[in-house]
């Protein structure tokens, strides 16, 4: 596993590298579009431990992103109800998975054990970065609390024998929020990129996270497909 990103400077370097790679592709009109957003049948499902930013932060994000949707309404802009921070994906979304395949109680008990010494998380959201398929809001943590919580969860689940797929896709190190996905190649890439460039250093605010949610979810965390398994207090 790569060394965890522990400081704002390290996180910013990571986000900058993501942006530079994605921005170079965008300039060549190389967008990774999502076939599931174009109507392809989608039965991917999983289990996630997540946090939700404050209403004020979400409002600020959507206010700045509305012009992107006006430029190209075909792109998928996350509604406020679906914007989230993934603390850890316990069972990554896979085709055909159903909640009936697991018992939630042992998962909840293990998470409570991991949270025993965890206090509220202080997060700041500033600027955007991207991948070839999506636009992300950059999140920064005030201390090592989030990384420490993730490491405790990794250790406990690794020793538990419970079904999980933690870090099988990639080791989660950041505090980003996915806010837009490309369903089709943009009709007006020039104006879209100009607006993205303007958002690179936009301040979206900060908030305190004092509660996590364990949920069953689809790939996009759509509210209508989300099943709340447990709310868990921090501190």
mmCIF file with all atom_site columns, C-alpha atoms in Angstrom, residues 29-197:
data_model
loop_
_atom_site.group_PDB
_atom_site.id
_atom_site.type_symbol
_atom_site.label_atom_id
_atom_site.label_alt_id
_atom_site.label_comp_id
_atom_site.label_asym_id
_atom_site.label_entity_id
_atom_site.label_seq_id
_atom_site.pdbx_PDB_ins_code
_atom_site.Cartn_x
_atom_site.Cartn_y
_atom_site.Cartn_z
_atom_site.occupancy
_atom_site.B_iso_or_equiv
_atom_site.pdbx_formal_charge
_atom_site.auth_seq_id
_atom_site.auth_comp_id
_atom_site.auth_asym_id
_atom_site.auth_atom_id
_atom_site.pdbx_PDB_model_num
ATOM 1   C CA . UNK A 1 29  ? -11.459 16.192  -26.216 1.00 0.00 ? 29  UNK A CA 1
ATOM 2   C CA . UNK A 1 30  ? -10.733 12.795  -24.698 1.00 0.00 ? 30  UNK A CA 1
ATOM 3   C CA . UNK A 1 31  ? -13.486 12.259  -22.132 1.00 0.00 ? 31  UNK A CA 1
ATOM 4   C CA . UNK A 1 32  ? -14.191 8.876   -20.541 1.00 0.00 ? 32  UNK A CA 1
ATOM 5   C CA . UNK A 1 33  ? -17.963 8.702   -20.796 1.00 0.00 ? 33  UNK A CA 1
ATOM 6   C CA . UNK A 1 34  ? -20.073 6.466   -18.572 1.00 0.00 ? 34  UNK A CA 1
ATOM 7   C CA . UNK A 1 35  ? -22.238 3.992   -20.546 1.00 0.00 ? 35  UNK A CA 1
ATOM 8   C CA . UNK A 1 36  ? -24.480 3.378   -17.531 1.00 0.00 ? 36  UNK A CA 1
ATOM 9   C CA . UNK A 1 37  ? -25.559 7.022   -17.630 1.00 0.00 ? 37  UNK A CA 1
ATOM 10  C CA . UNK A 1 38  ? -26.689 6.496   -21.206 1.00 0.00 ? 38  UNK A CA 1
ATOM 11  C CA . UNK A 1 39  ? -29.261 3.864   -20.288 1.00 0.00 ? 39  UNK A CA 1
ATOM 12  C CA . UNK A 1 40  ? -27.191 0.681   -20.019 1.00 0.00 ? 40  UNK A CA 1
ATOM 13  C CA . UNK A 1 41  ? -28.749 -1.692  -17.501 1.00 0.00 ? 41  UNK A CA 1
ATOM 14  C CA . UNK A 1 42  ? -27.037 -1.264  -14.136 1.00 0.00 ? 42  UNK A CA 1
ATOM 15  C CA . UNK A 1 43  ? -27.442 -3.610  -11.169 1.00 0.00 ? 43  UNK A CA 1
ATOM 16  C CA . UNK A 1 44  ? -24.159 -2.761  -9.416  1.00 0.00 ? 44  UNK A CA 1
ATOM 17  C CA . UNK A 1 45  ? -24.548 -2.500  -5.646  1.00 0.00 ? 45  UNK A CA 1
ATOM 18  C CA . UNK A 1 46  ? -22.359 -2.408  -2.549  1.00 0.00 ? 46  UNK A CA 1
ATOM 19  C CA . UNK A 1 47  ? -21.885 -1.202  1.027   1.00 0.00 ? 47  UNK A CA 1
ATOM 20  C CA . UNK A 1 48  ? -20.187 2.060   1.986   1.00 0.00 ? 48  UNK A CA 1
ATOM 21  C CA . UNK A 1 49  ? -19.274 3.931   5.133   1.00 0.00 ? 49  UNK A CA 1
ATOM 22  C CA . UNK A 1 50  ? -19.696 7.578   4.217   1.00 0.00 ? 50  UNK A CA 1
ATOM 23  C CA . UNK A 1 51  ? -19.957 11.128  5.514   1.00 0.00 ? 51  UNK A CA 1
ATOM 24  C CA . UNK A 1 52  ? -22.140 13.910  4.205   1.00 0.00 ? 52  UNK A CA 1
ATOM 25  C CA . UNK A 1 53  ? -20.860 17.496  4.021   1.00 0.00 ? 53  UNK A CA 1
ATOM 26  C CA . UNK A 1 54  ? -22.993 20.256  5.475   1.00 0.00 ? 54  UNK A CA 1
ATOM 27  C CA . UNK A 1 55  ? -25.953 21.704  3.596   1.00 0.00 ? 55  UNK A CA 1
ATOM 28  C CA . UNK A 1 56  ? -24.073 24.984  3.272   1.00 0.00 ? 56  UNK A CA 1
ATOM 29  C CA . UNK A 1 57  ? -21.078 23.302  1.601   1.00 0.00 ? 57  UNK A CA 1
ATOM 30  C CA . UNK A 1 58  ? -23.332 21.395  -0.794  1.00 0.00 ? 58  UNK A CA 1
ATOM 31  C CA . UNK A 1 59  ? -25.250 24.542  -1.697  1.00 0.00 ? 59  UNK A CA 1
ATOM 32  C CA . UNK A 1 60  ? -22.024 26.369  -2.451  1.00 0.00 ? 60  UNK A CA 1
ATOM 33  C CA . UNK A 1 61  ? -20.806 23.523  -4.658  1.00 0.00 ? 61  UNK A CA 1
ATOM 34  C CA . UNK A 1 62  ? -24.024 23.314  -6.657  1.00 0.00 ? 62  UNK A CA 1
ATOM 35  C CA . UNK A 1 63  ? -24.219 27.077  -7.044  1.00 0.00 ? 63  UNK A CA 1
ATOM 36  C CA . UNK A 1 64  ? -20.820 27.064  -8.728  1.00 0.00 ? 64  UNK A CA 1
ATOM 37  C CA . UNK A 1 65  ? -21.553 23.975  -10.839 1.00 0.00 ? 65  UNK A CA 1
ATOM 38  C CA . UNK A 1 66  ? -24.959 24.966  -12.225 1.00 0.00 ? 66  UNK A CA 1
ATOM 39  C CA . UNK A 1 67  ? -23.333 26.829  -15.154 1.00 0.00 ? 67  UNK A CA 1
ATOM 40  C CA . UNK A 1 68  ? -21.703 23.537  -16.207 1.00 0.00 ? 68  UNK A CA 1
ATOM 41  C CA . UNK A 1 69  ? -25.077 21.850  -16.415 1.00 0.00 ? 69  UNK A CA 1
ATOM 42  C CA . UNK A 1 70  ? -26.506 24.823  -18.285 1.00 0.00 ? 70  UNK A CA 1
ATOM 43  C CA . UNK A 1 71  ? -23.693 24.517  -20.818 1.00 0.00 ? 71  UNK A CA 1
ATOM 44  C CA . UNK A 1 72  ? -24.432 20.828  -21.317 1.00 0.00 ? 72  UNK A CA 1
ATOM 45  C CA . UNK A 1 73  ? -27.510 19.414  -19.525 1.00 0.00 ? 73  UNK A CA 1
ATOM 46  C CA . UNK A 1 74  ? -26.638 15.895  -20.716 1.00 0.00 ? 74  UNK A CA 1
ATOM 47  C CA . UNK A 1 75  ? -23.863 15.557  -18.140 1.00 0.00 ? 75  UNK A CA 1
ATOM 48  C CA . UNK A 1 76  ? -24.665 13.984  -14.778 1.00 0.00 ? 76  UNK A CA 1
ATOM 49  C CA . UNK A 1 77  ? -24.528 16.538  -11.962 1.00 0.00 ? 77  UNK A CA 1
ATOM 50  C CA . UNK A 1 78  ? -24.928 14.997  -8.522  1.00 0.00 ? 78  UNK A CA 1
ATOM 51  C CA . UNK A 1 79  ? -27.951 16.399  -6.642  1.00 0.00 ? 79  UNK A CA 1
ATOM 52  C CA . UNK A 1 80  ? -27.392 17.707  -3.117  1.00 0.00 ? 80  UNK A CA 1
ATOM 53  C CA . UNK A 1 81  ? -28.952 14.549  -1.644  1.00 0.00 ? 81  UNK A CA 1
ATOM 54  C CA . UNK A 1 82  ? -26.280 12.332  -3.242  1.00 0.00 ? 82  UNK A CA 1
ATOM 55  C CA . UNK A 1 83  ? -23.085 14.324  -2.609  1.00 0.00 ? 83  UNK A CA 1
ATOM 56  C CA . UNK A 1 84  ? -20.964 12.392  -0.137  1.00 0.00 ? 84  UNK A CA 1
ATOM 57  C CA . UNK A 1 85  ? -17.463 11.647  1.087   1.00 0.00 ? 85  UNK A CA 1
ATOM 58  C CA . UNK A 1 86  ? -16.501 7.973   1.037   1.00 0.00 ? 86  UNK A CA 1
ATOM 59  C CA . UNK A 1 87  ? -14.821 7.074   4.309   1.00 0.00 ? 87  UNK A CA 1
ATOM 60  C CA . UNK A 1 88  ? -14.327 3.503   3.108   1.00 0.00 ? 88  UNK A CA 1
ATOM 61  C CA . UNK A 1 89  ? -16.006 1.270   0.560   1.00 0.00 ? 89  UNK A CA 1
ATOM 62  C CA . UNK A 1 90  ? -16.567 -1.969  2.467   1.00 0.00 ? 90  UNK A CA 1
ATOM 63  C CA . UNK A 1 91  ? -18.037 -3.927  -0.438  1.00 0.00 ? 91  UNK A CA 1
ATOM 64  C CA . UNK A 1 92  ? -17.384 -2.173  -3.731  1.00 0.00 ? 92  UNK A CA 1
ATOM 65  C CA . UNK A 1 93  ? -20.318 -2.008  -6.121  1.00 0.00 ? 93  UNK A CA 1
ATOM 66  C CA . UNK A 1 94  ? -20.473 -5.192  -8.170  1.00 0.00 ? 94  UNK A CA 1
ATOM 67  C CA . UNK A 1 95  ? -23.130 -6.515  -10.498 1.00 0.00 ? 95  UNK A CA 1
ATOM 68  C CA . UNK A 1 96  ? -25.797 -8.543  -8.761  1.00 0.00 ? 96  UNK A CA 1
ATOM 69  C CA . UNK A 1 97  ? -24.797 -7.980  -5.125  1.00 0.00 ? 97  UNK A CA 1
ATOM 70  C CA . UNK A 1 98  ? -27.769 -7.839  -2.741  1.00 0.00 ? 98  UNK A CA 1
ATOM 71  C CA . UNK A 1 99  ? -27.935 -6.723  0.877   1.00 0.00 ? 99  UNK A CA 1
ATOM 72  C CA . UNK A 1 100 ? -29.576 -10.032 1.763   1.00 0.00 ? 100 UNK A CA 1
ATOM 73  C CA . UNK A 1 101 ? -26.198 -11.693 1.167   1.00 0.00 ? 101 UNK A CA 1
ATOM 74  C CA . UNK A 1 102 ? -24.747 -10.228 4.393   1.00 0.00 ? 102 UNK A CA 1
ATOM 75  C CA . UNK A 1 103 ? -25.839 -9.591  7.972   1.00 0.00 ? 103 UNK A CA 1
ATOM 76  C CA . UNK A 1 104 ? -25.379 -5.878  8.808   1.00 0.00 ? 104 UNK A CA 1
ATOM 77  C CA . UNK A 1 105 ? -24.976 -6.319  12.575  1.00 0.00 ? 105 UNK A CA 1
ATOM 78  C CA . UNK A 1 106 ? -21.364 -7.650  12.584  1.00 0.00 ? 106 UNK A CA 1
ATOM 79  C CA . UNK A 1 107 ? -20.344 -4.820  10.239  1.00 0.00 ? 107 UNK A CA 1
ATOM 80  C CA . UNK A 1 108 ? -21.947 -2.239  12.505  1.00 0.00 ? 108 UNK A CA 1
ATOM 81  C CA . UNK A 1 109 ? -20.305 -3.716  15.598  1.00 0.00 ? 109 UNK A CA 1
ATOM 82  C CA . UNK A 1 110 ? -16.873 -3.644  13.963  1.00 0.00 ? 110 UNK A CA 1
ATOM 83  C CA . UNK A 1 111 ? -17.317 -0.037  12.844  1.00 0.00 ? 111 UNK A CA 1
ATOM 84  C CA . UNK A 1 112 ? -18.391 0.970   16.354  1.00 0.00 ? 112 UNK A CA 1
ATOM 85  C CA . UNK A 1 113 ? -15.182 -0.618  17.640  1.00 0.00 ? 113 UNK A CA 1
ATOM 86  C CA . UNK A 1 114 ? -13.135 1.399   15.124  1.00 0.00 ? 114 UNK A CA 1
ATOM 87  C CA . UNK A 1 115 ? -14.945 4.601   16.106  1.00 0.00 ? 115 UNK A CA 1
ATOM 88  C CA . UNK A 1 116 ? -14.404 4.149   19.839  1.00 0.00 ? 116 UNK A CA 1
ATOM 89  C CA . UNK A 1 117 ? -11.641 6.792   20.018  1.00 0.00 ? 117 UNK A CA 1
ATOM 90  C CA . UNK A 1 118 ? -12.631 8.913   17.015  1.00 0.00 ? 118 UNK A CA 1
ATOM 91  C CA . UNK A 1 119 ? -13.796 12.488  17.379  1.00 0.00 ? 119 UNK A CA 1
ATOM 92  C CA . UNK A 1 120 ? -15.532 14.757  14.866  1.00 0.00 ? 120 UNK A CA 1
ATOM 93  C CA . UNK A 1 121 ? -13.739 15.373  11.564  1.00 0.00 ? 121 UNK A CA 1
ATOM 94  C CA . UNK A 1 122 ? -12.895 18.893  10.420  1.00 0.00 ? 122 UNK A CA 1
ATOM 95  C CA . UNK A 1 123 ? -12.910 19.180  6.627   1.00 0.00 ? 123 UNK A CA 1
ATOM 96  C CA . UNK A 1 124 ? -12.321 22.001  4.188   1.00 0.00 ? 124 UNK A CA 1
ATOM 97  C CA . UNK A 1 125 ? -13.406 21.916  0.541   1.00 0.00 ? 125 UNK A CA 1
ATOM 98  C CA . UNK A 1 126 ? -11.425 24.083  -1.822  1.00 0.00 ? 126 UNK A CA 1
ATOM 99  C CA . UNK A 1 127 ? -11.003 23.930  -5.577  1.00 0.00 ? 127 UNK A CA 1
ATOM 100 C CA . UNK A 1 128 ? -11.740 21.195  -8.063  1.00 0.00 ? 128 UNK A CA 1
ATOM 101 C CA . UNK A 1 129 ? -9.731  18.447  -9.669  1.00 0.00 ? 129 UNK A CA 1
ATOM 102 C CA . UNK A 1 130 ? -10.781 15.792  -12.163 1.00 0.00 ? 130 UNK A CA 1
ATOM 103 C CA . UNK A 1 131 ? -10.344 12.402  -13.703 1.00 0.00 ? 131 UNK A CA 1
ATOM 104 C CA . UNK A 1 132 ? -11.021 11.698  -17.358 1.00 0.00 ? 132 UNK A CA 1
ATOM 105 C CA . UNK A 1 133 ? -14.552 10.652  -16.387 1.00 0.00 ? 133 UNK A CA 1
ATOM 106 C CA . UNK A 1 134 ? -15.553 13.049  -13.617 1.00 0.00 ? 134 UNK A CA 1
ATOM 107 C CA . UNK A 1 135 ? -15.155 16.345  -11.777 1.00 0.00 ? 135 UNK A CA 1
ATOM 108 C CA . UNK A 1 136 ? -14.199 16.230  -8.095  1.00 0.00 ? 136 UNK A CA 1
ATOM 109 C CA . UNK A 1 137 ? -14.223 18.818  -5.307  1.00 0.00 ? 137 UNK A CA 1
ATOM 110 C CA . UNK A 1 138 ? -10.935 18.778  -3.408  1.00 0.00 ? 138 UNK A CA 1
ATOM 111 C CA . UNK A 1 139 ? -11.299 17.959  0.276   1.00 0.00 ? 139 UNK A CA 1
ATOM 112 C CA . UNK A 1 140 ? -8.672  18.560  2.957   1.00 0.00 ? 140 UNK A CA 1
ATOM 113 C CA . UNK A 1 141 ? -8.630  17.222  6.530   1.00 0.00 ? 141 UNK A CA 1
ATOM 114 C CA . UNK A 1 142 ? -7.472  19.328  9.437   1.00 0.00 ? 142 UNK A CA 1
ATOM 115 C CA . UNK A 1 143 ? -5.681  16.456  11.192  1.00 0.00 ? 143 UNK A CA 1
ATOM 116 C CA . UNK A 1 144 ? -4.902  12.749  10.861  1.00 0.00 ? 144 UNK A CA 1
ATOM 117 C CA . UNK A 1 145 ? -8.292  11.626  12.200  1.00 0.00 ? 145 UNK A CA 1
ATOM 118 C CA . UNK A 1 146 ? -9.736  10.403  8.897   1.00 0.00 ? 146 UNK A CA 1
ATOM 119 C CA . UNK A 1 147 ? -6.607  8.492   7.895   1.00 0.00 ? 147 UNK A CA 1
ATOM 120 C CA . UNK A 1 148 ? -6.358  6.919   11.344  1.00 0.00 ? 148 UNK A CA 1
ATOM 121 C CA . UNK A 1 149 ? -9.995  5.834   11.202  1.00 0.00 ? 149 UNK A CA 1
ATOM 122 C CA . UNK A 1 150 ? -9.494  4.266   7.787   1.00 0.00 ? 150 UNK A CA 1
ATOM 123 C CA . UNK A 1 151 ? -6.443  2.370   9.021   1.00 0.00 ? 151 UNK A CA 1
ATOM 124 C CA . UNK A 1 152 ? -8.329  1.015   12.059  1.00 0.00 ? 152 UNK A CA 1
ATOM 125 C CA . UNK A 1 153 ? -11.145 -0.135  9.792   1.00 0.00 ? 153 UNK A CA 1
ATOM 126 C CA . UNK A 1 154 ? -8.698  -1.817  7.422   1.00 0.00 ? 154 UNK A CA 1
ATOM 127 C CA . UNK A 1 155 ? -7.057  -3.675  10.286  1.00 0.00 ? 155 UNK A CA 1
ATOM 128 C CA . UNK A 1 156 ? -10.291 -4.762  11.944  1.00 0.00 ? 156 UNK A CA 1
ATOM 129 C CA . UNK A 1 157 ? -11.954 -5.945  8.743   1.00 0.00 ? 157 UNK A CA 1
ATOM 130 C CA . UNK A 1 158 ? -8.755  -7.663  7.648   1.00 0.00 ? 158 UNK A CA 1
ATOM 131 C CA . UNK A 1 159 ? -8.824  -9.718  10.845  1.00 0.00 ? 159 UNK A CA 1
ATOM 132 C CA . UNK A 1 160 ? -12.584 -10.278 10.954  1.00 0.00 ? 160 UNK A CA 1
ATOM 133 C CA . UNK A 1 161 ? -13.369 -12.861 8.302   1.00 0.00 ? 161 UNK A CA 1
ATOM 134 C CA . UNK A 1 162 ? -16.305 -10.716 7.187   1.00 0.00 ? 162 UNK A CA 1
ATOM 135 C CA . UNK A 1 163 ? -16.876 -10.346 3.467   1.00 0.00 ? 163 UNK A CA 1
ATOM 136 C CA . UNK A 1 164 ? -15.331 -7.112  2.209   1.00 0.00 ? 164 UNK A CA 1
ATOM 137 C CA . UNK A 1 165 ? -13.401 -5.692  -0.736  1.00 0.00 ? 165 UNK A CA 1
ATOM 138 C CA . UNK A 1 166 ? -11.594 -2.810  0.982   1.00 0.00 ? 166 UNK A CA 1
ATOM 139 C CA . UNK A 1 167 ? -8.905  -1.214  -1.231  1.00 0.00 ? 167 UNK A CA 1
ATOM 140 C CA . UNK A 1 168 ? -9.380  -3.731  -4.049  1.00 0.00 ? 168 UNK A CA 1
ATOM 141 C CA . UNK A 1 169 ? -10.087 -0.887  -6.478  1.00 0.00 ? 169 UNK A CA 1
ATOM 142 C CA . UNK A 1 170 ? -7.506  1.516   -5.022  1.00 0.00 ? 170 UNK A CA 1
ATOM 143 C CA . UNK A 1 171 ? -6.373  2.596   -1.527  1.00 0.00 ? 171 UNK A CA 1
ATOM 144 C CA . UNK A 1 172 ? -8.580  5.536   -0.576  1.00 0.00 ? 172 UNK A CA 1
ATOM 145 C CA . UNK A 1 173 ? -6.430  8.406   0.678   1.00 0.00 ? 173 UNK A CA 1
ATOM 146 C CA . UNK A 1 174 ? -8.269  11.623  -0.128  1.00 0.00 ? 174 UNK A CA 1
ATOM 147 C CA . UNK A 1 175 ? -11.383 13.457  1.053   1.00 0.00 ? 175 UNK A CA 1
ATOM 148 C CA . UNK A 1 176 ? -12.779 14.352  -2.360  1.00 0.00 ? 176 UNK A CA 1
ATOM 149 C CA . UNK A 1 177 ? -16.418 14.679  -3.399  1.00 0.00 ? 177 UNK A CA 1
ATOM 150 C CA . UNK A 1 178 ? -17.426 13.432  -6.850  1.00 0.00 ? 178 UNK A CA 1
ATOM 151 C CA . UNK A 1 179 ? -19.869 16.031  -8.193  1.00 0.00 ? 179 UNK A CA 1
ATOM 152 C CA . UNK A 1 180 ? -20.144 15.485  -11.964 1.00 0.00 ? 180 UNK A CA 1
ATOM 153 C CA . UNK A 1 181 ? -19.740 12.565  -14.360 1.00 0.00 ? 181 UNK A CA 1
ATOM 154 C CA . UNK A 1 182 ? -19.524 12.696  -18.121 1.00 0.00 ? 182 UNK A CA 1
ATOM 155 C CA . UNK A 1 183 ? -22.363 10.775  -19.717 1.00 0.00 ? 183 UNK A CA 1
ATOM 156 C CA . UNK A 1 184 ? -21.382 11.979  -23.215 1.00 0.00 ? 184 UNK A CA 1
ATOM 157 C CA . UNK A 1 185 ? -18.545 13.931  -24.763 1.00 0.00 ? 185 UNK A CA 1
ATOM 158 C CA . UNK A 1 186 ? -19.283 17.607  -24.052 1.00 0.00 ? 186 UNK A CA 1
ATOM 159 C CA . UNK A 1 187 ? -21.002 19.496  -26.845 1.00 0.00 ? 187 UNK A CA 1
ATOM 160 C CA . UNK A 1 188 ? -19.062 22.680  -25.991 1.00 0.00 ? 188 UNK A CA 1
ATOM 161 C CA . UNK A 1 189 ? -15.725 21.546  -24.544 1.00 0.00 ? 189 UNK A CA 1
ATOM 162 C CA . UNK A 1 190 ? -14.110 24.983  -24.801 1.00 0.00 ? 190 UNK A CA 1
ATOM 163 C CA . UNK A 1 191 ? -16.595 26.876  -22.565 1.00 0.00 ? 191 UNK A CA 1
ATOM 164 C CA . UNK A 1 192 ? -16.811 23.889  -20.210 1.00 0.00 ? 192 UNK A CA 1
ATOM 165 C CA . UNK A 1 193 ? -13.045 23.787  -19.712 1.00 0.00 ? 193 UNK A CA 1
ATOM 166 C CA . UNK A 1 194 ? -12.954 27.539  -19.200 1.00 0.00 ? 194 UNK A CA 1
ATOM 167 C CA . UNK A 1 195 ? -15.444 27.193  -16.346 1.00 0.00 ? 195 UNK A CA 1
ATOM 168 C CA . UNK A 1 196 ? -13.558 24.253  -14.841 1.00 0.00 ? 196 UNK A CA 1
ATOM 169 C CA . UNK A 1 197 ? -10.334 26.271  -14.938 1.00 0.00 ? 197 UNK A CA 1
#
